[in-house]
Each structure stands twice: as structure tokens, then as C-alpha cells.
Amino acid sequence: MKRLYAVVLILICLLFTSFTPIKFNKQNVYEITKELSSDRYRGRLAGDKGNKLAEDYIISQFKKKWIKASL
């Protein structure tokens, strides 16, 4: 049983060390927050067109950052 715990612990350590850190950019956070709080998204109410627009924007930002980070 101790061997199983050791293997799991090693796998967890390897998992966390395999990720490359992404630098935190205050300006980027500001721009995204400013965009999502704009009138274009109309308050982002559930089921509203503004909510779908915000969802699409967030997905595009994740994809853009994920692709940039993986290169």
C-alpha cells in the first residue's frame, strides 16, 4: 500500500512540474475585464445574447493564450 502512495505522489509531482507557467500580465487582465464589462455584452444574463457573446469571447481568449503558451 505504501508503494501505491509513493507512485501516486510521484505522478502528481510530475504532473505539476510538466506545466509551463504563464506570466501574469496586469494590462491583459485589465483589457479583458474592460471588454467583458462593456455594454456590448448587455449584463451577460443567463440565456441572453450578451451571455453567448461573452462565452464566445472567453473561449477565444483561452484558445489564443493556450496556443501561444504551447508554442
PDB file of N, CA, C and O in Angstrom:
ATOM      1  N   MET A   1       0.818  -1.186   0.000  1.00  0.00           N
ATOM      2  CA  MET A   1       0.000   0.000   0.000  1.00  0.00           C
ATOM      3  C   MET A   1       0.870   1.261   0.000  1.00  0.00           C
ATOM      4  O   MET A   1       0.528   2.234  -0.644  1.00  0.00           O
ATOM      5  N   LYS A   2       1.977   1.208   0.740  1.00  0.00           N
ATOM      6  CA  LYS A   2       2.874   2.354   0.779  1.00  0.00           C
ATOM      7  C   LYS A   2       3.480   2.606  -0.597  1.00  0.00           C
ATOM      8  O   LYS A   2       3.707   3.744  -0.983  1.00  0.00           O
ATOM      9  N   ARG A   3       3.728   1.542  -1.327  1.00  0.00           N
ATOM     10  CA  ARG A   3       4.289   1.673  -2.665  1.00  0.00           C
ATOM     11  C   ARG A   3       3.293   2.399  -3.577  1.00  0.00           C
ATOM     12  O   ARG A   3       3.690   3.234  -4.384  1.00  0.00           O
ATOM     13  N   LEU A   4       2.016   2.087  -3.455  1.00  0.00           N
ATOM     14  CA  LEU A   4       0.982   2.741  -4.253  1.00  0.00           C
ATOM     15  C   LEU A   4       0.934   4.230  -3.956  1.00  0.00           C
ATOM     16  O   LEU A   4       0.868   5.051  -4.864  1.00  0.00           O
ATOM     17  N   TYR A   5       1.004   4.597  -2.670  1.00  0.00           N
ATOM     18  CA  TYR A   5       1.012   6.005  -2.299  1.00  0.00           C
ATOM     19  C   TYR A   5       2.232   6.727  -2.872  1.00  0.00           C
ATOM     20  O   TYR A   5       2.146   7.859  -3.325  1.00  0.00           O
ATOM     21  N   ALA A   6       3.372   6.062  -2.842  1.00  0.00           N
ATOM     22  CA  ALA A   6       4.598   6.658  -3.376  1.00  0.00           C
ATOM     23  C   ALA A   6       4.479   6.887  -4.880  1.00  0.00           C
ATOM     24  O   ALA A   6       4.863   7.947  -5.396  1.00  0.00           O
ATOM     25  N   VAL A   7       3.924   5.934  -5.593  1.00  0.00           N
ATOM     26  CA  VAL A   7       3.752   6.066  -7.047  1.00  0.00           C
ATOM     27  C   VAL A   7       2.781   7.195  -7.364  1.00  0.00           C
ATOM     28  O   VAL A   7       3.036   8.019  -8.256  1.00  0.00           O
ATOM     29  N   VAL A   8       1.686   7.260  -6.644  1.00  0.00           N
ATOM     30  CA  VAL A   8       0.702   8.324  -6.861  1.00  0.00           C
ATOM     31  C   VAL A   8       1.321   9.687  -6.574  1.00  0.00           C
ATOM     32  O   VAL A   8       1.142  10.640  -7.331  1.00  0.00           O
ATOM     33  N   LEU A   9       2.079   9.793  -5.497  1.00  0.00           N
ATOM     34  CA  LEU A   9       2.739  11.048  -5.151  1.00  0.00           C
ATOM     35  C   LEU A   9       3.733  11.469  -6.235  1.00  0.00           C
ATOM     36  O   LEU A   9       3.777  12.635  -6.634  1.00  0.00           O
ATOM     37  N   ILE A  10       4.495  10.534  -6.734  1.00  0.00           N
ATOM     38  CA  ILE A  10       5.448  10.840  -7.809  1.00  0.00           C
ATOM     39  C   ILE A  10       4.714  11.285  -9.065  1.00  0.00           C
ATOM     40  O   ILE A  10       5.117  12.258  -9.721  1.00  0.00           O
ATOM     41  N   LEU A  11       3.632  10.615  -9.414  1.00  0.00           N
ATOM     42  CA  LEU A  11       2.856  11.006 -10.598  1.00  0.00           C
ATOM     43  C   LEU A  11       2.270  12.410 -10.446  1.00  0.00           C
ATOM     44  O   LEU A  11       2.270  13.193 -11.392  1.00  0.00           O
ATOM     45  N   ILE A  12       1.789  12.724  -9.266  1.00  0.00           N
ATOM     46  CA  ILE A  12       1.248  14.066  -9.018  1.00  0.00           C
ATOM     47  C   ILE A  12       2.346  15.109  -9.151  1.00  0.00           C
ATOM     48  O   ILE A  12       2.149  16.161  -9.770  1.00  0.00           O
ATOM     49  N   CYS A  13       3.514  14.823  -8.589  1.00  0.00           N
ATOM     50  CA  CYS A  13       4.645  15.772  -8.712  1.00  0.00           C
ATOM     51  C   CYS A  13       5.043  15.971 -10.167  1.00  0.00           C
ATOM     52  O   CYS A  13       5.295  17.090 -10.601  1.00  0.00           O
ATOM     53  N   LEU A  14       5.093  14.900 -10.931  1.00  0.00           N
ATOM     54  CA  LEU A  14       5.430  15.007 -12.351  1.00  0.00           C
ATOM     55  C   LEU A  14       4.375  15.795 -13.112  1.00  0.00           C
ATOM     56  O   LEU A  14       4.699  16.575 -14.006  1.00  0.00           O
ATOM     57  N   LEU A  15       3.131  15.600 -12.756  1.00  0.00           N
ATOM     58  CA  LEU A  15       2.051  16.318 -13.418  1.00  0.00           C
ATOM     59  C   LEU A  15       2.185  17.823 -13.206  1.00  0.00           C
ATOM     60  O   LEU A  15       2.082  18.600 -14.144  1.00  0.00           O
ATOM     61  N   PHE A  16       2.454  18.239 -11.972  1.00  0.00           N
ATOM     62  CA  PHE A  16       2.544  19.666 -11.686  1.00  0.00           C
ATOM     63  C   PHE A  16       3.813  20.309 -12.232  1.00  0.00           C
ATOM     64  O   PHE A  16       3.836  21.487 -12.529  1.00  0.00           O
ATOM     65  N   THR A  17       4.871  19.551 -12.388  1.00  0.00           N
ATOM     66  CA  THR A  17       6.101  20.129 -12.917  1.00  0.00           C
ATOM     67  C   THR A  17       6.129  20.144 -14.437  1.00  0.00           C
ATOM     68  O   THR A  17       6.994  20.776 -15.034  1.00  0.00           O
ATOM     69  N   SER A  18       5.190  19.467 -15.079  1.00  0.00           N
ATOM     70  CA  SER A  18       5.189  19.423 -16.536  1.00  0.00           C
ATOM     71  C   SER A  18       4.529  20.649 -17.169  1.00  0.00           C
ATOM     72  O   SER A  18       4.683  20.876 -18.356  1.00  0.00           O
ATOM     73  N   PHE A  19       3.801  21.424 -16.391  1.00  0.00           N
ATOM     74  CA  PHE A  19       3.148  22.608 -16.924  1.00  0.00           C
ATOM     75  C   PHE A  19       4.124  23.780 -16.959  1.00  0.00           C
ATOM     76  O   PHE A  19       4.886  24.000 -16.037  1.00  0.00           O
ATOM     77  N   THR A  20       4.080  24.517 -18.049  1.00  0.00           N
ATOM     78  CA  THR A  20       4.916  25.712 -18.133  1.00  0.00           C
ATOM     79  C   THR A  20       4.123  26.901 -17.585  1.00  0.00           C
ATOM     80  O   THR A  20       2.965  27.096 -17.958  1.00  0.00           O
ATOM     81  N   PRO A  21       4.720  27.667 -16.721  1.00  0.00           N
ATOM     82  CA  PRO A  21       3.989  28.806 -16.149  1.00  0.00           C
ATOM     83  C   PRO A  21       3.767  29.907 -17.186  1.00  0.00           C
ATOM     84  O   PRO A  21       4.600  30.135 -18.056  1.00  0.00           O
ATOM     85  N   ILE A  22       2.626  30.542 -17.087  1.00  0.00           N
ATOM     86  CA  ILE A  22       2.299  31.660 -17.965  1.00  0.00           C
ATOM     87  C   ILE A  22       2.473  32.933 -17.137  1.00  0.00           C
ATOM     88  O   ILE A  22       1.968  33.031 -16.022  1.00  0.00           O
ATOM     89  N   LYS A  23       3.179  33.881 -17.687  1.00  0.00           N
ATOM     90  CA  LYS A  23       3.427  35.122 -16.959  1.00  0.00           C
ATOM     91  C   LYS A  23       2.132  35.907 -16.799  1.00  0.00           C
ATOM     92  O   LYS A  23       1.339  36.013 -17.727  1.00  0.00           O
ATOM     93  N   PHE A  24       1.937  36.427 -15.598  1.00  0.00           N
ATOM     94  CA  PHE A  24       0.765  37.243 -15.304  1.00  0.00           C
ATOM     95  C   PHE A  24       0.976  38.639 -15.874  1.00  0.00           C
ATOM     96  O   PHE A  24       2.002  39.265 -15.648  1.00  0.00           O
ATOM     97  N   ASN A  25       0.002  39.109 -16.629  1.00  0.00           N
ATOM     98  CA  ASN A  25       0.103  40.405 -17.281  1.00  0.00           C
ATOM     99  C   ASN A  25      -1.073  41.262 -16.824  1.00  0.00           C
ATOM    100  O   ASN A  25      -2.224  41.029 -17.225  1.00  0.00           O
ATOM    101  N   LYS A  26      -0.805  42.259 -15.969  1.00  0.00           N
ATOM    102  CA  LYS A  26      -1.879  43.108 -15.437  1.00  0.00           C
ATOM    103  C   LYS A  26      -2.623  43.838 -16.536  1.00  0.00           C
ATOM    104  O   LYS A  26      -3.842  43.985 -16.472  1.00  0.00           O
ATOM    105  N   GLN A  27      -1.929  44.287 -17.553  1.00  0.00           N
ATOM    106  CA  GLN A  27      -2.562  45.016 -18.647  1.00  0.00           C
ATOM    107  C   GLN A  27      -3.533  44.109 -19.402  1.00  0.00           C
ATOM    108  O   GLN A  27      -4.626  44.525 -19.785  1.00  0.00           O
ATOM    109  N   ASN A  28      -3.141  42.857 -19.600  1.00  0.00           N
ATOM    110  CA  ASN A  28      -4.006  41.908 -20.286  1.00  0.00           C
ATOM    111  C   ASN A  28      -5.285  41.653 -19.489  1.00  0.00           C
ATOM    112  O   ASN A  28      -6.384  41.616 -20.054  1.00  0.00           O
ATOM    113  N   VAL A  29      -5.149  41.485 -18.181  1.00  0.00           N
ATOM    114  CA  VAL A  29      -6.321  41.283 -17.315  1.00  0.00           C
ATOM    115  C   VAL A  29      -7.233  42.499 -17.379  1.00  0.00           C
ATOM    116  O   VAL A  29      -8.460  42.373 -17.479  1.00  0.00           O
ATOM    117  N   TYR A  30      -6.643  43.676 -17.360  1.00  0.00           N
ATOM    118  CA  TYR A  30      -7.421  44.914 -17.440  1.00  0.00           C
ATOM    119  C   TYR A  30      -8.202  44.979 -18.750  1.00  0.00           C
ATOM    120  O   TYR A  30      -9.393  45.298 -18.759  1.00  0.00           O
ATOM    121  N   GLU A  31      -7.543  44.660 -19.857  1.00  0.00           N
ATOM    122  CA  GLU A  31      -8.206  44.727 -21.170  1.00  0.00           C
ATOM    123  C   GLU A  31      -9.361  43.729 -21.270  1.00  0.00           C
ATOM    124  O   GLU A  31     -10.430  44.061 -21.782  1.00  0.00           O
ATOM    125  N   ILE A  32      -9.154  42.519 -20.782  1.00  0.00           N
ATOM    126  CA  ILE A  32     -10.215  41.501 -20.836  1.00  0.00           C
ATOM    127  C   ILE A  32     -11.382  41.910 -19.944  1.00  0.00           C
ATOM    128  O   ILE A  32     -12.551  41.800 -20.331  1.00  0.00           O
ATOM    129  N   THR A  33     -11.090  42.404 -18.735  1.00  0.00           N
ATOM    130  CA  THR A  33     -12.146  42.848 -17.823  1.00  0.00           C
ATOM    131  C   THR A  33     -12.909  44.023 -18.412  1.00  0.00           C
ATOM    132  O   THR A  33     -14.148  44.073 -18.339  1.00  0.00           O
ATOM    133  N   LYS A  34     -12.187  44.943 -19.008  1.00  0.00           N
ATOM    134  CA  LYS A  34     -12.823  46.096 -19.644  1.00  0.00           C
ATOM    135  C   LYS A  34     -13.748  45.642 -20.783  1.00  0.00           C
ATOM    136  O   LYS A  34     -14.876  46.135 -20.923  1.00  0.00           O
ATOM    137  N   GLU A  35     -13.275  44.695 -21.566  1.00  0.00           N
ATOM    138  CA  GLU A  35     -14.081  44.178 -22.676  1.00  0.00           C
ATOM    139  C   GLU A  35     -15.356  43.503 -22.165  1.00  0.00           C
ATOM    140  O   GLU A  35     -16.451  43.774 -22.637  1.00  0.00           O
ATOM    141  N   LEU A  36     -15.215  42.614 -21.181  1.00  0.00           N
ATOM    142  CA  LEU A  36     -16.379  41.875 -20.684  1.00  0.00           C
ATOM    143  C   LEU A  36     -17.373  42.750 -19.938  1.00  0.00           C
ATOM    144  O   LEU A  36     -18.547  42.402 -19.832  1.00  0.00           O
ATOM    145  N   SER A  37     -16.929  43.880 -19.427  1.00  0.00           N
ATOM    146  CA  SER A  37     -17.846  44.767 -18.712  1.00  0.00           C
ATOM    147  C   SER A  37     -18.443  45.842 -19.624  1.00  0.00           C
ATOM    148  O   SER A  37     -19.199  46.692 -19.154  1.00  0.00           O
ATOM    149  N   SER A  38     -18.130  45.790 -20.902  1.00  0.00           N
ATOM    150  CA  SER A  38     -18.659  46.787 -21.828  1.00  0.00           C
ATOM    151  C   SER A  38     -20.152  46.548 -22.093  1.00  0.00           C
ATOM    152  O   SER A  38     -20.707  45.484 -21.798  1.00  0.00           O
ATOM    153  N   ASP A  39     -20.802  47.551 -22.648  1.00  0.00           N
ATOM    154  CA  ASP A  39     -22.238  47.475 -22.939  1.00  0.00           C
ATOM    155  C   ASP A  39     -22.564  46.438 -24.010  1.00  0.00           C
ATOM    156  O   ASP A  39     -23.707  45.998 -24.121  1.00  0.00           O
ATOM    157  N   ARG A  40     -21.591  46.038 -24.766  1.00  0.00           N
ATOM    158  CA  ARG A  40     -21.812  45.059 -25.844  1.00  0.00           C
ATOM    159  C   ARG A  40     -22.400  43.752 -25.307  1.00  0.00           C
ATOM    160  O   ARG A  40     -23.180  43.092 -25.966  1.00  0.00           O
ATOM    161  N   TYR A  41     -22.016  43.380 -24.085  1.00  0.00           N
ATOM    162  CA  TYR A  41     -22.441  42.094 -23.520  1.00  0.00           C
ATOM    163  C   TYR A  41     -23.730  42.198 -22.712  1.00  0.00           C
ATOM    164  O   TYR A  41     -24.194  41.206 -22.159  1.00  0.00           O
ATOM    165  N   ARG A  42     -24.309  43.359 -22.620  1.00  0.00           N
ATOM    166  CA  ARG A  42     -25.633  43.617 -22.051  1.00  0.00           C
ATOM    167  C   ARG A  42     -25.871  42.946 -20.701  1.00  0.00           C
ATOM    168  O   ARG A  42     -26.929  42.399 -20.438  1.00  0.00           O
ATOM    169  N   GLY A  43     -24.880  42.956 -19.830  1.00  0.00           N
ATOM    170  CA  GLY A  43     -25.052  42.399 -18.494  1.00  0.00           C
ATOM    171  C   GLY A  43     -24.847  40.910 -18.378  1.00  0.00           C
ATOM    172  O   GLY A  43     -24.841  40.368 -17.290  1.00  0.00           O
ATOM    173  N   ARG A  44     -24.718  40.210 -19.472  1.00  0.00           N
ATOM    174  CA  ARG A  44     -24.436  38.774 -19.505  1.00  0.00           C
ATOM    175  C   ARG A  44     -25.468  37.951 -18.743  1.00  0.00           C
ATOM    176  O   ARG A  44     -25.137  37.001 -18.036  1.00  0.00           O
ATOM    177  N   LEU A  45     -26.745  38.279 -18.868  1.00  0.00           N
ATOM    178  CA  LEU A  45     -27.791  37.495 -18.212  1.00  0.00           C
ATOM    179  C   LEU A  45     -27.866  36.106 -18.832  1.00  0.00           C
ATOM    180  O   LEU A  45     -27.640  35.929 -20.029  1.00  0.00           O
ATOM    181  N   ALA A  46     -28.185  35.116 -18.009  1.00  0.00           N
ATOM    182  CA  ALA A  46     -28.286  33.739 -18.493  1.00  0.00           C
ATOM    183  C   ALA A  46     -29.325  33.643 -19.606  1.00  0.00           C
ATOM    184  O   ALA A  46     -30.433  34.157 -19.487  1.00  0.00           O
ATOM    185  N   GLY A  47     -28.941  33.021 -20.708  1.00  0.00           N
ATOM    186  CA  GLY A  47     -29.844  32.848 -21.836  1.00  0.00           C
ATOM    187  C   GLY A  47     -29.922  34.042 -22.756  1.00  0.00           C
ATOM    188  O   GLY A  47     -30.606  34.000 -23.772  1.00  0.00           O
ATOM    189  N   ASP A  48     -29.234  35.111 -22.422  1.00  0.00           N
ATOM    190  CA  ASP A  48     -29.268  36.335 -23.208  1.00  0.00           C
ATOM    191  C   ASP A  48     -28.195  36.284 -24.309  1.00  0.00           C
ATOM    192  O   ASP A  48     -27.220  35.543 -24.220  1.00  0.00           O
ATOM    193  N   LYS A  49     -28.388  37.084 -25.337  1.00  0.00           N
ATOM    194  CA  LYS A  49     -27.416  37.167 -26.422  1.00  0.00           C
ATOM    195  C   LYS A  49     -26.061  37.644 -25.904  1.00  0.00           C
ATOM    196  O   LYS A  49     -25.012  37.167 -26.345  1.00  0.00           O
ATOM    197  N   GLY A  50     -26.071  38.559 -24.945  1.00  0.00           N
ATOM    198  CA  GLY A  50     -24.828  39.058 -24.356  1.00  0.00           C
ATOM    199  C   GLY A  50     -24.051  37.966 -23.639  1.00  0.00           C
ATOM    200  O   GLY A  50     -22.822  37.958 -23.648  1.00  0.00           O
ATOM    201  N   ASN A  51     -24.763  37.031 -23.020  1.00  0.00           N
ATOM    202  CA  ASN A  51     -24.120  35.908 -22.348  1.00  0.00           C
ATOM    203  C   ASN A  51     -23.389  35.030 -23.364  1.00  0.00           C
ATOM    204  O   ASN A  51     -22.262  34.600 -23.134  1.00  0.00           O
ATOM    205  N   LYS A  52     -24.023  34.775 -24.494  1.00  0.00           N
ATOM    206  CA  LYS A  52     -23.396  33.966 -25.546  1.00  0.00           C
ATOM    207  C   LYS A  52     -22.181  34.691 -26.122  1.00  0.00           C
ATOM    208  O   LYS A  52     -21.143  34.068 -26.399  1.00  0.00           O
ATOM    209  N   LEU A  53     -22.283  36.003 -26.306  1.00  0.00           N
ATOM    210  CA  LEU A  53     -21.145  36.780 -26.807  1.00  0.00           C
ATOM    211  C   LEU A  53     -19.969  36.716 -25.827  1.00  0.00           C
ATOM    212  O   LEU A  53     -18.811  36.561 -26.241  1.00  0.00           O
ATOM    213  N   ALA A  54     -20.262  36.831 -24.534  1.00  0.00           N
ATOM    214  CA  ALA A  54     -19.211  36.751 -23.518  1.00  0.00           C
ATOM    215  C   ALA A  54     -18.579  35.362 -23.515  1.00  0.00           C
ATOM    216  O   ALA A  54     -17.354  35.232 -23.416  1.00  0.00           O
ATOM    217  N   GLU A  55     -19.405  34.339 -23.654  1.00  0.00           N
ATOM    218  CA  GLU A  55     -18.893  32.966 -23.712  1.00  0.00           C
ATOM    219  C   GLU A  55     -17.940  32.795 -24.895  1.00  0.00           C
ATOM    220  O   GLU A  55     -16.837  32.249 -24.740  1.00  0.00           O
ATOM    221  N   ASP A  56     -18.343  33.265 -26.050  1.00  0.00           N
ATOM    222  CA  ASP A  56     -17.501  33.163 -27.245  1.00  0.00           C
ATOM    223  C   ASP A  56     -16.190  33.931 -27.077  1.00  0.00           C
ATOM    224  O   ASP A  56     -15.125  33.467 -27.490  1.00  0.00           O
ATOM    225  N   TYR A  57     -16.265  35.102 -26.463  1.00  0.00           N
ATOM    226  CA  TYR A  57     -15.070  35.908 -26.236  1.00  0.00           C
ATOM    227  C   TYR A  57     -14.100  35.193 -25.295  1.00  0.00           C
ATOM    228  O   TYR A  57     -12.899  35.122 -25.556  1.00  0.00           O
ATOM    229  N   ILE A  58     -14.617  34.641 -24.203  1.00  0.00           N
ATOM    230  CA  ILE A  58     -13.773  33.946 -23.231  1.00  0.00           C
ATOM    231  C   ILE A  58     -13.129  32.716 -23.869  1.00  0.00           C
ATOM    232  O   ILE A  58     -11.932  32.466 -23.688  1.00  0.00           O
ATOM    233  N   ILE A  59     -13.891  31.969 -24.644  1.00  0.00           N
ATOM    234  CA  ILE A  59     -13.340  30.799 -25.331  1.00  0.00           C
ATOM    235  C   ILE A  59     -12.230  31.205 -26.285  1.00  0.00           C
ATOM    236  O   ILE A  59     -11.170  30.572 -26.335  1.00  0.00           O
ATOM    237  N   SER A  60     -12.444  32.290 -27.030  1.00  0.00           N
ATOM    238  CA  SER A  60     -11.419  32.736 -27.976  1.00  0.00           C
ATOM    239  C   SER A  60     -10.153  33.181 -27.249  1.00  0.00           C
ATOM    240  O   SER A  60      -9.036  32.919 -27.710  1.00  0.00           O
ATOM    241  N   GLN A  61     -10.302  33.813 -26.080  1.00  0.00           N
ATOM    242  CA  GLN A  61      -9.141  34.241 -25.308  1.00  0.00           C
ATOM    243  C   GLN A  61      -8.358  33.039 -24.774  1.00  0.00           C
ATOM    244  O   GLN A  61      -7.132  33.019 -24.819  1.00  0.00           O
ATOM    245  N   PHE A  62      -9.083  32.025 -24.279  1.00  0.00           N
ATOM    246  CA  PHE A  62      -8.404  30.828 -23.808  1.00  0.00           C
ATOM    247  C   PHE A  62      -7.655  30.137 -24.941  1.00  0.00           C
ATOM    248  O   PHE A  62      -6.512  29.712 -24.771  1.00  0.00           O
ATOM    249  N   LYS A  63      -8.294  30.019 -26.093  1.00  0.00           N
ATOM    250  CA  LYS A  63      -7.636  29.381 -27.231  1.00  0.00           C
ATOM    251  C   LYS A  63      -6.397  30.158 -27.658  1.00  0.00           C
ATOM    252  O   LYS A  63      -5.356  29.577 -27.931  1.00  0.00           O
ATOM    253  N   LYS A  64      -6.505  31.479 -27.704  1.00  0.00           N
ATOM    254  CA  LYS A  64      -5.384  32.303 -28.115  1.00  0.00           C
ATOM    255  C   LYS A  64      -4.220  32.157 -27.129  1.00  0.00           C
ATOM    256  O   LYS A  64      -3.069  31.983 -27.527  1.00  0.00           O
ATOM    257  N   LYS A  65      -4.514  32.185 -25.837  1.00  0.00           N
ATOM    258  CA  LYS A  65      -3.472  32.068 -24.816  1.00  0.00           C
ATOM    259  C   LYS A  65      -2.904  30.657 -24.761  1.00  0.00           C
ATOM    260  O   LYS A  65      -1.714  30.462 -24.565  1.00  0.00           O
ATOM    261  N   TRP A  66      -3.760  29.645 -24.935  1.00  0.00           N
ATOM    262  CA  TRP A  66      -3.315  28.267 -24.879  1.00  0.00           C
ATOM    263  C   TRP A  66      -2.369  27.957 -26.044  1.00  0.00           C
ATOM    264  O   TRP A  66      -1.328  27.345 -25.862  1.00  0.00           O
ATOM    265  N   ILE A  67      -2.730  28.418 -27.242  1.00  0.00           N
ATOM    266  CA  ILE A  67      -1.893  28.182 -28.415  1.00  0.00           C
ATOM    267  C   ILE A  67      -0.562  28.920 -28.259  1.00  0.00           C
ATOM    268  O   ILE A  67       0.490  28.358 -28.531  1.00  0.00           O
ATOM    269  N   LYS A  68      -0.601  30.152 -27.761  1.00  0.00           N
ATOM    270  CA  LYS A  68       0.619  30.946 -27.573  1.00  0.00           C
ATOM    271  C   LYS A  68       1.512  30.277 -26.511  1.00  0.00           C
ATOM    272  O   LYS A  68       2.724  30.225 -26.667  1.00  0.00           O
ATOM    273  N   ALA A  69       0.910  29.751 -25.445  1.00  0.00           N
ATOM    274  CA  ALA A  69       1.686  29.139 -24.353  1.00  0.00           C
ATOM    275  C   ALA A  69       2.290  27.800 -24.770  1.00  0.00           C
ATOM    276  O   ALA A  69       3.342  27.431 -24.282  1.00  0.00           O
ATOM    277  N   SER A  70       1.635  27.087 -25.677  1.00  0.00           N
ATOM    278  CA  SER A  70       2.129  25.775 -26.060  1.00  0.00           C
ATOM    279  C   SER A  70       3.210  25.847 -27.124  1.00  0.00           C
ATOM    280  O   SER A  70       3.857  24.850 -27.399  1.00  0.00           O
ATOM    281  N   LEU A  71       3.435  27.003 -27.709  1.00  0.00           N
ATOM    282  CA  LEU A  71       4.489  27.115 -28.731  1.00  0.00           C
ATOM    283  C   LEU A  71       5.836  27.329 -28.156  1.00  0.00           C
ATOM    284  O   LEU A  71       6.282  27.533 -27.222  1.00  0.00           O
TER     285      LEU A  71
END
